[in-house]
mmCIF file of C-alpha atoms in Angstrom:
data_model
loop_
_atom_site.group_PDB
_atom_site.id
_atom_site.type_symbol
_atom_site.label_atom_id
_atom_site.label_comp_id
_atom_site.label_asym_id
_atom_site.label_seq_id
_atom_site.Cartn_x
_atom_site.Cartn_y
_atom_site.Cartn_z
ATOM 1 C CA UNK F 1 -15.255 2.338 4.378
ATOM 2 C CA UNK F 2 -13.324 5.156 2.825
ATOM 3 C CA UNK F 3 -10.137 4.162 1.060
ATOM 4 C CA UNK F 4 -8.744 7.621 0.305
ATOM 5 C CA UNK F 5 -6.170 7.546 3.103
ATOM 6 C CA UNK F 6 -4.727 4.275 1.839
ATOM 7 C CA UNK F 7 -4.709 5.561 -1.756
ATOM 8 C CA UNK F 8 -2.907 8.777 -0.758
ATOM 9 C CA UNK F 9 -0.370 6.792 1.287
ATOM 10 C CA UNK F 10 0.257 4.440 -1.645
ATOM 11 C CA UNK F 11 0.670 7.411 -4.024
ATOM 12 C CA UNK F 12 3.106 9.241 -1.749
ATOM 13 C CA UNK F 13 5.108 6.046 -1.158
ATOM 14 C CA UNK F 14 5.093 5.377 -4.904
ATOM 15 C CA UNK F 15 6.491 8.868 -5.576
ATOM 16 C CA UNK F 16 9.157 8.438 -2.884
ATOM 17 C CA UNK F 17 10.113 5.019 -4.268
ATOM 18 C CA UNK F 18 10.262 6.487 -7.782
ATOM 19 C CA UNK F 19 12.506 9.327 -6.592
ATOM 20 C CA UNK F 20 14.779 6.712 -5.006
ATOM 21 C CA UNK F 21 14.840 4.742 -8.279
ATOM 22 C CA UNK F 22 13.024 1.746 -6.809
ATOM 23 C CA UNK F 23 11.027 1.156 -9.965
ATOM 24 C CA UNK F 24 9.354 -2.129 -9.028
ATOM 25 C CA UNK F 25 8.186 -0.798 -5.657
ATOM 26 C CA UNK F 26 6.952 2.424 -7.241
ATOM 27 C CA UNK F 27 5.080 0.567 -9.992
ATOM 28 C CA UNK F 28 3.542 -1.923 -7.551
ATOM 29 C CA UNK F 29 2.285 0.831 -5.222
ATOM 30 C CA UNK F 30 0.899 2.859 -8.121
ATOM 31 C CA UNK F 31 -0.918 -0.162 -9.578
ATOM 32 C CA UNK F 32 -2.210 -1.095 -6.123
ATOM 33 C CA UNK F 33 -3.627 2.418 -5.633
ATOM 34 C CA UNK F 34 -5.128 2.359 -9.145
ATOM 35 C CA UNK F 35 -6.721 -1.021 -8.449
ATOM 36 C CA UNK F 36 -8.789 0.602 -5.700
ATOM 37 C CA UNK F 37 -9.750 3.767 -7.589
ATOM 38 C CA UNK F 38 -8.472 4.356 -11.085
ATOM 39 C CA UNK F 39 -7.592 8.068 -10.804
ATOM 40 C CA UNK F 40 -4.090 7.388 -9.356
ATOM 41 C CA UNK F 41 -3.225 5.993 -12.792
ATOM 42 C CA UNK F 42 -2.943 9.613 -13.952
ATOM 43 C CA UNK F 43 0.571 9.570 -12.495
ATOM 44 C CA UNK F 44 1.576 7.272 -15.344
ATOM 45 C CA UNK F 45 1.617 10.393 -17.539
ATOM 46 C CA UNK F 46 4.406 11.793 -15.331
ATOM 47 C CA UNK F 47 6.462 8.625 -15.791
ATOM 48 C CA UNK F 48 5.728 8.538 -19.535
ATOM 49 C CA UNK F 49 6.748 12.192 -19.931
ATOM 50 C CA UNK F 50 10.084 11.305 -18.330
ATOM 51 C CA UNK F 51 10.403 8.438 -20.856
ATOM 52 C CA UNK F 52 11.035 5.893 -18.134
ATOM 53 C CA UNK F 53 10.395 2.772 -20.185
ATOM 54 C CA UNK F 54 11.455 0.383 -17.429
ATOM 55 C CA UNK F 55 8.854 1.661 -14.968
ATOM 56 C CA UNK F 56 6.185 1.861 -17.681
ATOM 57 C CA UNK F 57 6.753 -1.799 -18.555
ATOM 58 C CA UNK F 58 6.527 -2.764 -14.881
ATOM 59 C CA UNK F 59 3.280 -0.791 -14.551
ATOM 60 C CA UNK F 60 1.875 -2.441 -17.689
ATOM 61 C CA UNK F 61 2.692 -5.964 -16.498
ATOM 62 C CA UNK F 62 1.518 -5.447 -12.916
ATOM 63 C CA UNK F 63 -1.500 -3.467 -14.095
ATOM 64 C CA UNK F 64 -2.441 -6.136 -16.588
ATOM 65 C CA UNK F 65 -2.396 -8.760 -13.883
ATOM 66 C CA UNK F 66 -4.105 -6.807 -11.127
ATOM 67 C CA UNK F 67 -6.462 -4.562 -13.084
ATOM 68 C CA UNK F 68 -7.494 -6.705 -16.047
ATOM 69 C CA UNK F 69 -6.894 -10.404 -15.574
ATOM 70 C CA UNK F 70 -7.820 -10.724 -11.887
ATOM 71 C CA UNK F 71 -11.126 -8.774 -12.069
ATOM 72 C CA UNK F 72 -12.303 -10.724 -15.112
ATOM 73 C CA UNK F 73 -11.557 -14.011 -13.410
ATOM 74 C CA UNK F 74 -13.302 -13.013 -10.176
ATOM 75 C CA UNK F 75 -16.157 -10.810 -11.371
ATOM 76 C CA UNK F 76 -16.999 -12.370 -14.746
ATOM 77 C CA UNK F 77 -20.215 -10.756 -16.038
ATOM 78 C CA UNK F 78 -20.663 -8.206 -13.251
ATOM 79 C CA UNK F 79 -18.376 -5.585 -14.828
ATOM 80 C CA UNK F 80 -21.136 -3.373 -16.223
ATOM 81 C CA UNK F 81 -20.774 0.393 -15.858
ATOM 82 C CA UNK F 82 -23.641 2.518 -14.662
ATOM 83 C CA UNK F 83 -24.281 6.201 -15.159
ATOM 84 C CA UNK F 84 -26.383 7.041 -12.096
ATOM 85 C CA UNK F 85 -23.559 9.206 -10.696
ATOM 86 C CA UNK F 86 -24.003 11.859 -13.393
ATOM 87 C CA UNK F 87 -27.187 12.953 -11.626
ATOM 88 C CA UNK F 88 -25.778 12.849 -8.089
ATOM 89 C CA UNK F 89 -25.327 16.239 -6.378
ATOM 90 C CA UNK F 90 -22.122 14.999 -4.719
ATOM 91 C CA UNK F 91 -20.289 14.476 -8.002
ATOM 92 C CA UNK F 92 -17.237 16.737 -8.149
ATOM 93 C CA UNK F 93 -16.584 16.026 -11.836
ATOM 94 C CA UNK F 94 -16.150 19.539 -13.236
ATOM 95 C CA UNK F 95 -18.791 19.316 -16.007
ATOM 96 C CA UNK F 96 -21.357 18.148 -13.410
ATOM 97 C CA UNK F 97 -20.418 20.991 -11.042
ATOM 98 C CA UNK F 98 -20.590 23.591 -13.823
ATOM 99 C CA UNK F 99 -23.981 22.262 -14.950
ATOM 100 C CA UNK F 100 -25.305 22.516 -11.384
ATOM 101 C CA UNK F 101 -23.914 26.014 -10.764
ATOM 102 C CA UNK F 102 -24.636 27.638 -14.116
ATOM 103 C CA UNK F 103 -27.431 25.588 -15.632
ATOM 104 C CA UNK F 104 -25.321 25.289 -18.786
ATOM 105 C CA UNK F 105 -25.377 21.933 -20.529
ATOM 106 C CA UNK F 106 -22.686 19.335 -20.034
ATOM 107 C CA UNK F 107 -21.111 19.915 -23.455
ATOM 108 C CA UNK F 108 -19.586 23.280 -22.460
ATOM 109 C CA UNK F 109 -18.429 21.744 -19.175
ATOM 110 C CA UNK F 110 -16.689 18.940 -21.049
ATOM 111 C CA UNK F 111 -14.923 21.417 -23.348
ATOM 112 C CA UNK F 112 -13.766 23.522 -20.389
ATOM 113 C CA UNK F 113 -12.728 20.469 -18.384
ATOM 114 C CA UNK F 114 -10.784 18.865 -21.226
ATOM 115 C CA UNK F 115 -9.077 22.192 -22.012
ATOM 116 C CA UNK F 116 -7.853 22.458 -18.418
ATOM 117 C CA UNK F 117 -6.774 18.816 -18.491
ATOM 118 C CA UNK F 118 -4.801 19.445 -21.703
ATOM 119 C CA UNK F 119 -3.130 22.461 -20.067
ATOM 120 C CA UNK F 120 -2.127 20.279 -17.109
ATOM 121 C CA UNK F 121 -0.673 17.664 -19.475
ATOM 122 C CA UNK F 122 1.340 20.420 -21.173
ATOM 123 C CA UNK F 123 2.668 21.418 -17.734
ATOM 124 C CA UNK F 124 3.655 17.779 -17.074
ATOM 125 C CA UNK F 125 5.400 17.659 -20.451
ATOM 126 C CA UNK F 126 7.291 20.901 -19.710
ATOM 127 C CA UNK F 127 8.404 19.499 -16.339
ATOM 128 C CA UNK F 128 9.561 16.141 -17.753
ATOM 129 C CA UNK F 129 13.273 16.964 -17.705
ATOM 130 C CA UNK F 130 13.262 18.736 -14.347
ATOM 131 C CA UNK F 131 14.848 17.138 -11.338
ATOM 132 C CA UNK F 132 14.789 17.696 -7.623
ATOM 133 C CA UNK F 133 11.848 19.361 -5.959
ATOM 134 C CA UNK F 134 10.560 21.021 -9.135
ATOM 135 C CA UNK F 135 9.934 17.566 -10.622
ATOM 136 C CA UNK F 136 7.292 17.029 -7.910
ATOM 137 C CA UNK F 137 5.074 19.623 -9.585
ATOM 138 C CA UNK F 138 4.226 17.176 -12.391
ATOM 139 C CA UNK F 139 2.414 14.684 -10.131
ATOM 140 C CA UNK F 140 0.626 17.592 -8.464
ATOM 141 C CA UNK F 141 -0.685 18.799 -11.824
ATOM 142 C CA UNK F 142 -1.899 15.263 -12.517
ATOM 143 C CA UNK F 143 -3.568 14.830 -9.133
ATOM 144 C CA UNK F 144 -5.312 18.169 -9.523
ATOM 145 C CA UNK F 145 -6.633 16.911 -12.870
ATOM 146 C CA UNK F 146 -8.783 14.190 -11.296
ATOM 147 C CA UNK F 147 -12.057 16.177 -11.202
ATOM 148 C CA UNK F 148 -11.415 17.217 -14.803
ATOM 149 C CA UNK F 149 -11.455 13.686 -16.227
ATOM 150 C CA UNK F 150 -12.846 11.219 -13.673
ATOM 151 C CA UNK F 151 -16.617 11.138 -13.961
ATOM 152 C CA UNK F 152 -17.059 9.522 -10.566
ATOM 153 C CA UNK F 153 -15.203 12.219 -8.603
ATOM 154 C CA UNK F 154 -16.595 12.145 -5.068
ATOM 155 C CA UNK F 155 -15.356 14.501 -2.330
ATOM 156 C CA UNK F 156 -13.516 11.741 -0.438
ATOM 157 C CA UNK F 157 -11.301 11.161 -3.505
ATOM 158 C CA UNK F 158 -9.448 14.358 -2.743
ATOM 159 C CA UNK F 159 -7.594 13.235 0.355
ATOM 160 C CA UNK F 160 -4.368 14.160 -1.453
ATOM 161 C CA UNK F 161 -5.209 17.896 -1.627
ATOM 162 C CA UNK F 162 -3.536 18.722 1.718
ATOM 163 C CA UNK F 163 -0.404 16.914 0.472
ATOM 164 C CA UNK F 164 -0.456 19.034 -2.693
ATOM 165 C CA UNK F 165 -0.982 22.247 -0.694
ATOM 166 C CA UNK F 166 1.796 21.508 1.785
ATOM 167 C CA UNK F 167 4.211 20.575 -0.993
ATOM 168 C CA UNK F 168 3.416 23.701 -3.007
ATOM 169 C CA UNK F 169 3.725 25.958 0.067
ATOM 170 C CA UNK F 170 7.004 24.288 1.000
ATOM 171 C CA UNK F 171 8.340 24.782 -2.520
ATOM 172 C CA UNK F 172 7.203 28.417 -2.493
ATOM 173 C CA UNK F 173 8.854 29.150 0.850
ATOM 174 C CA UNK F 174 12.050 27.381 -0.212
ATOM 175 C CA UNK F 175 12.141 29.438 -3.412
ATOM 176 C CA UNK F 176 11.943 26.387 -5.648
#
């Protein structure tokens, strides 16, 4: 079945726990979400930009256990990556979409995609010292970066888009 709803719930709960300074809970929920699909790990950049060493260490320890040690014990030799998704018409990875729409090769798509991703990381860096509602823009920039860097971006990955839209509209209406 689709896991996007659970991933979005874990991400939102992780952000709420982080805002409430519950570092272990936030790290555990983020690692749990990233253990299902790895794109939630982009939120680590938000925590790193804020120089929150405690939460980063918790993420590293929990991530090491859940994302590295456990899969290697359970899956052994079955951890081989495949590239069939690069040809799939459902891929929402920006270079694949640009190649389909324009007929341009993937190289230009990668350059464009990585440039946008770099711009989003700059935005996260600029927001690192912000607090309150404005600080929530950093995770939004990271979530919106998923189709820029995750090669296996399928439409159901974007269950968080309504959350991002509602939050941005709310911030706009509140004058934040």
